[in-house]
Amino acid sequence: MTREENLLNSLRLLNEMGLKEDSIRAIKHIPAQEGIYADYPAGLHASLRQALERKGYLKLYSHQRTSWDVLQAGKHIVVVTPTASGKTLCYNLPVLNAILLEQSSRAIYLFPTKALSQDQRAELDEIIDLLPESIKIHTYDGDTPQDARKAIRRVGQIILTNPDMLHTGILPHHTKWINLFKNLKYIIIDELHNYRGIFGSHLANVLRRLKRIAVFYGSSPQFILCTATIANPVEMAERMIEESVTLVDNNGAPRGEKYFVFYTPPVVNRFLGIRRSYINESRRVASVFLKNNLQTIVFAQSRLNTEVLLTYLKEEIEKSIQDQGLIRGYRGGYLPLKRREIEKGLREGKILGVVSTNALELGIDIGSLDAAVLAGYPGTIASTWQRAGRAGRKTGKSAAVLVASSSPLDQFIVNHPEYFFSKSPERALINPDNPSILVSHVECASFELPFSDGEKFGRADIAEILKFLEEEELLHHSKEKWYWTSDAYPADGVSLRSISSDNFVVVDTTQETKAIAEVDFSSALTTLHPKAIYMCEGEQYFVEKLDFDQRKAHVKKTDVDYFTDAIDYTKIKILDVFDKKKLDRCQVSHGEVHVATQVVGFKKIKFFTMENVGAGNLSLPQNEMHTTAYWLTIPAPLIQRLPFSSDEKINGLFGLAYLLHHVSPLFMMCDLHDVGVSIGDNMTGESVPPRDIPLKLVSPENQPVLTEPDFEPNIFIYDNYPGGIGLSPALFELERNLLQHCLKTIAICPCREGCPSCVGPSSETGRQAKQVAQEILRGLLE
């Protein structure tokens, strides 16, 4: 049988399997698309055109030609086209041309990962090898040998790096990079949609510093940004570089036929809404393709799930010695040489299947595979298309299968395929002016070049920050300039991946003492508390001691059949209301809040069955922060007239809070842990303690009287970072839309009492939680 016949046979088997168990929610056929081509521009250097033609690029795609034309007009661009559509040439073409025309020209390429920069380097090298003139391209990251760095600074024409290295290794040492900054023509930012939230807010400030240094050396580089499909590419790009940007989205790349299957594990207990394990179902789906000899990639949501799926598939597919190595794993933590070997094996067809984390989501060249299986919804529509796009050729058929987990977000997506296949609703959000982030980068920028009186940092007015840093004895004001006076090297103390650099080191004391990981402060309280089971690289560690003074967690290897889940109590207080809107039957607001979270206990959750097998009490210090929040105020009369007991009403409120928390990331490119949830009383301002906290741990004054006629609940969704990163205002702007999606999610869920797919497991949210939450939503909307 041909490859295409095997694929169609696999889809037929999958369809039969799904119909038998009512698991397939949609099979979307995406027809093939012809390419739209354009001639090479007249201004292109002759030797570059010849090199590209020798590589088989006889013409450009329409979006590649548009990119060239807009750049030649001196504008900045953001390119938005699908995976494997030739975005790379949109920036390689102008950069190589500029260097061929003027050897002194320089460019910086920024990639979010080392693996992606190595892959793009290989593609550039192929073109450069075909050119008569030599072009010096160098990777400059943490792996670059010290003895090579001096030569790279002197002669490198194209510097491939990542934001972290630009932040700590290039900008603070700009006097060693004079050639680069004097002649900087282009700055390329690939995979822009990855720079959202904290990381993106930091990068925007790194670019403010970069532009400031470029101006100092007399250059004015053009920006070329590339991204997957998001709802706000121009807004995101303009926020990132603080310049006007032209959108290029006229994709001209050809596309092969694709079948996209939405699959949900069958329900095994309708009363409790329990479904079969999505990990096991992903294994079954992937096996159908692999047994038909189709090259398949399986994406897992975590390193642990990657290893579990890999074990399952190896047992099923590698039946004999000669089959060994057909199925491989791929994730961060593997050595670079092993990763390169797996990429090569996939390109050459020697590896039949690979199980990967999101490490292979980005544009690393692994050839064109036949099928992609996504074990769980990746969290964003953009990421889903990126992963699905790893299967498919420019011609011929391919398949992608999304296997949904039990989470409300997964179940909403899989049961509303029309929502997924319409225009991307997700906005990538950043907040470069977050006070903590801004102050840390003003420090870094002051170290690099003194600020003048009245000078802005990008678009941010920083006069107050400069005075504050002077009071802290980090700056000295003299002759209308602000000079860095501290011995400290500020960039070293600023991590681009978190707001605070106050991290905990995880120390393994099993045999010899060694550091195995680093965890940010807020996560440490919930993952490294005493008696926690900490997981790293698939290994389990028992936390013996959490040392706050030394910022260390002492752990020992263990092997148990459970993991721990912290129970925390969040008290929230409104400090300032920025805006509020009266909807038909409720009110939504957003503003500044004070959040105090304390870990008061933990649960032991058994692997696979997910049953609660034990618990313990804890009393850790409170973690306090000021941040921004969105909150929904439910009118007291609506709560009073619900035909349920007082306890059941509270169960329903917690169920609704669980649902809002899980559905809100649908509209924002963020992870579930980027936002927190809490319930408070609008009248008294008191917070409502979660259901799983023993009442003896909550002081009487913090227990709102829920039966009072004026009890008016607020459900808060807050940014889980000090100062906020722009997530809650986006929820505020949704108005009724967020509540409507929550109601749809409950309505399609087959359970009777509540389950992980709607309001949370009934064992945790309590009796009637689903019915009460549904009645509240109907009361607010209908």
Tab-separated table of N, CA and C in Angstrom, residues 7 12 67 107 134 147 196 295 329 334 363 424 458 469 506 514 544 647 655 699 711 729 766 770 778:
chain	number	residue	atom	x	y	z
A	7	LEU	N	-2.519	6.093	5.221
A	7	LEU	CA	-3.073	7.191	6.016
A	7	LEU	C	-4.602	7.118	6.017
A	12	ARG	N	-9.743	5.618	8.712
A	12	ARG	CA	-10.951	4.782	8.714
A	12	ARG	C	-11.029	3.974	10.020
A	67	SER	N	7.169	41.019	1.917
A	67	SER	CA	8.099	41.378	3.004
A	67	SER	C	9.257	42.202	2.462
A	107	ALA	N	23.574	42.109	11.464
A	107	ALA	CA	22.199	41.738	11.848
A	107	ALA	C	22.236	40.880	13.097
A	134	SER	N	32.227	35.314	1.123
A	134	SER	CA	32.107	34.723	2.460
A	134	SER	C	31.261	35.633	3.350
A	147	ASP	N	37.260	31.431	24.096
A	147	ASP	CA	38.311	31.868	23.166
A	147	ASP	C	37.745	32.268	21.800
A	196	ARG	N	5.316	36.074	25.394
A	196	ARG	CA	4.138	36.678	26.001
A	196	ARG	C	4.304	36.624	27.523
A	295	GLN	N	5.030	7.794	9.703
A	295	GLN	CA	5.877	8.574	10.617
A	295	GLN	C	4.998	9.499	11.452
A	329	GLY	N	12.143	9.379	22.299
A	329	GLY	CA	11.630	10.519	23.051
A	329	GLY	C	12.451	11.763	22.710
A	334	TYR	N	17.512	16.268	27.511
A	334	TYR	CA	18.341	15.381	26.705
A	334	TYR	C	19.568	16.161	26.243
A	363	GLY	N	10.084	25.808	14.951
A	363	GLY	CA	10.409	25.436	13.577
A	363	GLY	C	11.661	24.621	13.355
A	424	SER	N	-8.406	33.113	14.950
A	424	SER	CA	-7.833	32.982	16.292
A	424	SER	C	-8.384	34.053	17.234
A	458	GLY	N	12.293	54.000	26.272
A	458	GLY	CA	11.236	53.642	25.336
A	458	GLY	C	10.164	54.708	25.440
A	469	LEU	N	16.244	55.106	42.583
A	469	LEU	CA	17.525	54.389	42.512
A	469	LEU	C	18.657	55.225	43.109
A	506	VAL	N	17.061	23.641	44.679
A	506	VAL	CA	16.690	22.300	45.160
A	506	VAL	C	17.975	21.488	45.296
A	514	LYS	N	24.137	17.793	45.933
A	514	LYS	CA	24.252	18.491	44.632
A	514	LYS	C	22.943	19.213	44.323
A	544	GLU	N	12.592	17.212	52.615
A	544	GLU	CA	12.813	17.055	54.055
A	544	GLU	C	12.785	18.390	54.787
A	647	ASP	N	-25.105	25.617	52.086
A	647	ASP	CA	-23.891	24.874	51.729
A	647	ASP	C	-23.814	24.609	50.231
A	655	GLY	N	-17.584	25.938	42.378
A	655	GLY	CA	-17.619	25.292	41.057
A	655	GLY	C	-17.522	26.306	39.937
A	699	SER	N	-9.458	31.625	60.836
A	699	SER	CA	-9.903	32.368	62.014
A	699	SER	C	-11.370	32.784	61.832
A	711	PHE	N	-25.133	39.023	51.552
A	711	PHE	CA	-23.911	38.366	51.051
A	711	PHE	C	-23.886	38.451	49.525
A	729	PRO	N	-7.172	42.915	32.499
A	729	PRO	CA	-7.923	43.860	31.662
A	729	PRO	C	-8.535	43.187	30.433
A	766	GLY	N	-18.350	19.452	46.104
A	766	GLY	CA	-19.502	19.172	46.960
A	766	GLY	C	-20.800	18.977	46.188
A	770	LYS	N	-22.645	21.609	40.363
A	770	LYS	CA	-22.901	21.840	38.933
A	770	LYS	C	-24.239	22.547	38.722
A	778	ARG	N	-27.147	31.091	34.349
A	778	ARG	CA	-28.412	31.388	33.642
A	778	ARG	C	-29.022	32.677	34.187
